[in-house]
mmCIF file with all atom_site columns, C-alpha atoms in Angstrom:
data_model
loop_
_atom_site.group_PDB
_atom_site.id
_atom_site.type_symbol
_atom_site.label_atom_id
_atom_site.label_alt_id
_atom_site.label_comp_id
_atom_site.label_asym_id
_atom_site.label_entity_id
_atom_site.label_seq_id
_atom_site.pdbx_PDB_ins_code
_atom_site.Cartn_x
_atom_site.Cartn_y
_atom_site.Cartn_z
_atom_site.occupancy
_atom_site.B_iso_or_equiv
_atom_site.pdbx_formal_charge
_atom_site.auth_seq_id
_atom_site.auth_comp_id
_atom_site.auth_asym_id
_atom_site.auth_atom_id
_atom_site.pdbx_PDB_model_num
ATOM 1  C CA . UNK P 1 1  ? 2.172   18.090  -5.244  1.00 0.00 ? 1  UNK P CA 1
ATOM 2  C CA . UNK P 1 2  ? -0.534  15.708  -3.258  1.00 0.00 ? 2  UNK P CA 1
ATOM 3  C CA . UNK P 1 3  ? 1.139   14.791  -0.140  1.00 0.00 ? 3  UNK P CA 1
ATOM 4  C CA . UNK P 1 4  ? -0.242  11.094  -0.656  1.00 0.00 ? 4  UNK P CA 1
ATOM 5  C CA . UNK P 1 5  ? -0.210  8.397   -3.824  1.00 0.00 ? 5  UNK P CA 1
ATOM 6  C CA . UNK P 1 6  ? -2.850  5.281   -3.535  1.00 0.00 ? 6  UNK P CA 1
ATOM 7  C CA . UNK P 1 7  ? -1.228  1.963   -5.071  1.00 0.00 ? 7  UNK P CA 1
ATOM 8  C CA . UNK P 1 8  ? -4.089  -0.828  -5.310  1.00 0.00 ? 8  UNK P CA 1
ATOM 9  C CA . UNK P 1 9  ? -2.950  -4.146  -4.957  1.00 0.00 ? 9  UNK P CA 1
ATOM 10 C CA . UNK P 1 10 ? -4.094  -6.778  -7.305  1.00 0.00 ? 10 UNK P CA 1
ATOM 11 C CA . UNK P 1 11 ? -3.022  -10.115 -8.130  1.00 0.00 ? 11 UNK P CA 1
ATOM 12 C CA . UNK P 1 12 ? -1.992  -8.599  -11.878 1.00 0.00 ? 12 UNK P CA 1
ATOM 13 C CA . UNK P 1 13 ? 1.409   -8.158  -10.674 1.00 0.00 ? 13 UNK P CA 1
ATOM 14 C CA . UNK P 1 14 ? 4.043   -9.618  -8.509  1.00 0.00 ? 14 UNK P CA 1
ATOM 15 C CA . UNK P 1 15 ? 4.416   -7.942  -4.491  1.00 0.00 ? 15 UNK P CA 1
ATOM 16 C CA . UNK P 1 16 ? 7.864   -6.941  -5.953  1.00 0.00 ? 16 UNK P CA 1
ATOM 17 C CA . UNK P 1 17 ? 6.670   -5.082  -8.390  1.00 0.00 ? 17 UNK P CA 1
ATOM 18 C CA . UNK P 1 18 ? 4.323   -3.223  -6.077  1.00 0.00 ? 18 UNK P CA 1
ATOM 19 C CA . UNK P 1 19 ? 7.016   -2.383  -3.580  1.00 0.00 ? 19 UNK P CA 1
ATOM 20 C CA . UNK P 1 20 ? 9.606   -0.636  -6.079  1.00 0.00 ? 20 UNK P CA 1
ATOM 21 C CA . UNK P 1 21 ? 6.175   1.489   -7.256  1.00 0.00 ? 21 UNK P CA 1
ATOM 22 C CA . UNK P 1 22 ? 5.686   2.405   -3.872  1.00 0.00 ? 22 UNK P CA 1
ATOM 23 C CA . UNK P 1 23 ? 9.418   3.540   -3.658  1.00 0.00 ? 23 UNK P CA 1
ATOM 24 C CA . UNK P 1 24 ? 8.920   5.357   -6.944  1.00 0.00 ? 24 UNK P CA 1
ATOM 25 C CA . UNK P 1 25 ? 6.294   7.083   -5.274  1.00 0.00 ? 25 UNK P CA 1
ATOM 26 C CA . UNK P 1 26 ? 8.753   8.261   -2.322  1.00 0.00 ? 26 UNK P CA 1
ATOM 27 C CA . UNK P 1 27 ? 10.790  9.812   -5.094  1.00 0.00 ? 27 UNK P CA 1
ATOM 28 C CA . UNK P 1 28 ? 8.423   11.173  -6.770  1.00 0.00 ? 28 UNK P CA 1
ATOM 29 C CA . UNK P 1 29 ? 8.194   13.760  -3.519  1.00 0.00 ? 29 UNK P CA 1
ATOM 30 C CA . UNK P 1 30 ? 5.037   11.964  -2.046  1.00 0.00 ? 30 UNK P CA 1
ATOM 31 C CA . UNK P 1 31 ? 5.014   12.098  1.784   1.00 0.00 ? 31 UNK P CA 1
ATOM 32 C CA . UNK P 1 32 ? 2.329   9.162   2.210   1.00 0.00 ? 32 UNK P CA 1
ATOM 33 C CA . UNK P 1 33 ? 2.029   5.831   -0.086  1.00 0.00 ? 33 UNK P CA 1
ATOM 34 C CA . UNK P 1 34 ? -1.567  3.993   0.963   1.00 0.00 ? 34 UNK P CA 1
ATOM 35 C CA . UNK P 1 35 ? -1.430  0.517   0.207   1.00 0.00 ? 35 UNK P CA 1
ATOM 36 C CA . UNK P 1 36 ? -4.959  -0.599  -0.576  1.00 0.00 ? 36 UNK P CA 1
ATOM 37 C CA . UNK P 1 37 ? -6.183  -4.409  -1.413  1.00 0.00 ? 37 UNK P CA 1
ATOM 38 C CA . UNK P 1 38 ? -9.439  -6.431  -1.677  1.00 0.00 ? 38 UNK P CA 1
ATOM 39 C CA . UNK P 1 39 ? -10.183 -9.158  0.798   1.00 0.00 ? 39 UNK P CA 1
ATOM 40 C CA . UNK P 1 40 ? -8.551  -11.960 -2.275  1.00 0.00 ? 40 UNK P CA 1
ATOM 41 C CA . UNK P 1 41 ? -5.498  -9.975  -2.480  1.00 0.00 ? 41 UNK P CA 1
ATOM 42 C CA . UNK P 1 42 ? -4.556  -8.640  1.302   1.00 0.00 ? 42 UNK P CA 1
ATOM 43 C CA . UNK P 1 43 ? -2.007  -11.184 1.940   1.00 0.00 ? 43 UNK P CA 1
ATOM 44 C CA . UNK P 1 44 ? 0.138   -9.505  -1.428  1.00 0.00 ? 44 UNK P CA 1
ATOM 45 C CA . UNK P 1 45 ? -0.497  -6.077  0.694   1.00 0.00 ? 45 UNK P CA 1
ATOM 46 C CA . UNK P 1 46 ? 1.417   -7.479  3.627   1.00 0.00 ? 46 UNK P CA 1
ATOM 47 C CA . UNK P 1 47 ? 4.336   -8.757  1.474   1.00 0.00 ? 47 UNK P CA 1
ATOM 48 C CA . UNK P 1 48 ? 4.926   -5.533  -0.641  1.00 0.00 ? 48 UNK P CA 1
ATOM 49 C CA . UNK P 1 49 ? 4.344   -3.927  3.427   1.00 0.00 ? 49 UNK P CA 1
ATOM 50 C CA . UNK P 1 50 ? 7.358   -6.468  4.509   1.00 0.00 ? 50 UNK P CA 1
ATOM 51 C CA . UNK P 1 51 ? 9.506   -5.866  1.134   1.00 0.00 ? 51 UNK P CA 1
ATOM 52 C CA . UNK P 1 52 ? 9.431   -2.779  1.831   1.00 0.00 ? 52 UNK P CA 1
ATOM 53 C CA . UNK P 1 53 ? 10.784  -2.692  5.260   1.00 0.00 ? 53 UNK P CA 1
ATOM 54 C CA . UNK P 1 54 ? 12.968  -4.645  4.543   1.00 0.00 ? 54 UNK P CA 1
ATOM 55 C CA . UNK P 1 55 ? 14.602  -1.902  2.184   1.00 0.00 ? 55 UNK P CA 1
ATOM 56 C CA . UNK P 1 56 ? 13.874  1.047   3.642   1.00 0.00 ? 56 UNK P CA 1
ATOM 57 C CA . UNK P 1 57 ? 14.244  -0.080  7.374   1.00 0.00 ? 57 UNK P CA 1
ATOM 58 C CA . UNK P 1 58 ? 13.541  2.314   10.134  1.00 0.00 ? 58 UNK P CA 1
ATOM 59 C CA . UNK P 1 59 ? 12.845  5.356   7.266   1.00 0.00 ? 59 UNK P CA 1
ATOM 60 C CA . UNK P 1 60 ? 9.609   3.678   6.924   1.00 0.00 ? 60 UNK P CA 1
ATOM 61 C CA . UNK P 1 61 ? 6.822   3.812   9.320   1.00 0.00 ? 61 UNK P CA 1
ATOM 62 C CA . UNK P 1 62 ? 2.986   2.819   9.543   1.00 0.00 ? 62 UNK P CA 1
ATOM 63 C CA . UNK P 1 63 ? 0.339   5.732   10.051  1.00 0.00 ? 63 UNK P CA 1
ATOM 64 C CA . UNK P 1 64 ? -2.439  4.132   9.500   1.00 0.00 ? 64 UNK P CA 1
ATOM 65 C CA . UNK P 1 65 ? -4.389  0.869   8.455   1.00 0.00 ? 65 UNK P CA 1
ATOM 66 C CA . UNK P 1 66 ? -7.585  -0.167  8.321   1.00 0.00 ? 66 UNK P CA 1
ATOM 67 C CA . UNK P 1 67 ? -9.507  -3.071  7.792   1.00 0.00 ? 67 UNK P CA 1
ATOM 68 C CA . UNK P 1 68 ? -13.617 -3.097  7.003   1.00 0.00 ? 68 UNK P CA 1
ATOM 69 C CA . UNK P 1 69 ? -15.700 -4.605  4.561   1.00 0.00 ? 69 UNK P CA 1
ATOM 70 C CA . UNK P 1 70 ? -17.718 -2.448  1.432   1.00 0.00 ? 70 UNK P CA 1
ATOM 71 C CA . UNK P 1 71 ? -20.748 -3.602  -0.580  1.00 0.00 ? 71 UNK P CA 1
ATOM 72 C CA . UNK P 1 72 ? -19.717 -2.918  -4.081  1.00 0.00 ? 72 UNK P CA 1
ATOM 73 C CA . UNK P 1 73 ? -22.215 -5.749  -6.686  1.00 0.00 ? 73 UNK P CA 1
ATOM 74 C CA . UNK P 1 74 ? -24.331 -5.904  -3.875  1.00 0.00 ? 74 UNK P CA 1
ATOM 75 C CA . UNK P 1 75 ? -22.423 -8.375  -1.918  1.00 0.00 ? 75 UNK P CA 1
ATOM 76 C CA . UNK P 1 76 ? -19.784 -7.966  0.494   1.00 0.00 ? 76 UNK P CA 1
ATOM 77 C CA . UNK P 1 77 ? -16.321 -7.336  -0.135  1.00 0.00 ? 77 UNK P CA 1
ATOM 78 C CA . UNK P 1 78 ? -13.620 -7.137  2.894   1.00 0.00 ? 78 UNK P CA 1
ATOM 79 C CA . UNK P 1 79 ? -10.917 -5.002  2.210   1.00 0.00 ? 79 UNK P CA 1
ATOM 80 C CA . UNK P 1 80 ? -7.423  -4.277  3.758   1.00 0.00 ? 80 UNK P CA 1
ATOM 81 C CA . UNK P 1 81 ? -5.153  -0.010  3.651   1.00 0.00 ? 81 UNK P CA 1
ATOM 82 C CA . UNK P 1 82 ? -2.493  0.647   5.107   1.00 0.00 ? 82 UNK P CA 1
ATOM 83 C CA . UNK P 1 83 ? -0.548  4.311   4.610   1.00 0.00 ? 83 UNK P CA 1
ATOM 84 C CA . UNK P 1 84 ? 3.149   4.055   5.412   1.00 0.00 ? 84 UNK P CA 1
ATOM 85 C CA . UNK P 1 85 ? 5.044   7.237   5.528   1.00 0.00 ? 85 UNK P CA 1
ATOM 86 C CA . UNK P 1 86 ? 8.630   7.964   4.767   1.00 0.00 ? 86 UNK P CA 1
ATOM 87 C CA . UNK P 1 87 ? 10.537  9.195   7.891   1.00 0.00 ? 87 UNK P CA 1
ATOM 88 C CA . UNK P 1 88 ? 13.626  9.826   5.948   1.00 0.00 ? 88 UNK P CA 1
#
C-alpha cells in the first residue's frame, strides 16, 4: 500500500467531513494524509488540521506544509499542504 493518501479540500463539504476522511485514511494503513487546499478554501484546511488534533491528540504530528502559489488558467492561484503523520 502507498505510504501517503492526498485529501483536497474544497468548500463541497463541511471541515468535519474532511477530518473523519482523513481518519479513514489512518485506518486504511496509510502512514501520511496531505491535506491540500486552494487559496479560497485554506482556512477549511486549518479547521479539519485543528479537528483533527483535537481527536487524535499527541498521535498526530505535522511533517510538512507548504504554502506557494501555481498558475493554473493563466492566472495565479495561492495554495496551502500540509502532511500530518500518525505517530500512533
Amino acid at each position: 500500500m502507498e505510504s501517503r493518501s492526498r485529501i483536497n479540500i474544497t468548500s463541497s463539504s463541511s471541515a468535519e467531513d474532511y477530518a473523519l476522511q482523513a481518519i479513514l485514511e489512518f485506518n486504511k494503513g496509510f502512514k501520511q494524509v496531505e491535506l491540500y487546499a486552494d487559496s479560497d478554501d485554506a482556512c477549511k484546511l486549518v479547521d479539519v488540521y485543528l479537528i483533527m488534533k483535537q481527536r487524535m491528540g499527541e498521535a498526530l504530528r505535522v511533517v510538512s506544509a507548504d504554502v506557494g502559489s501555481s498558475r493554473p488558467r493563466g492566472r495565479n492561484a495561492g495554495y496551502l499542504s500540509i502532511i500530518i503523520e500518525r505517530l500512533a
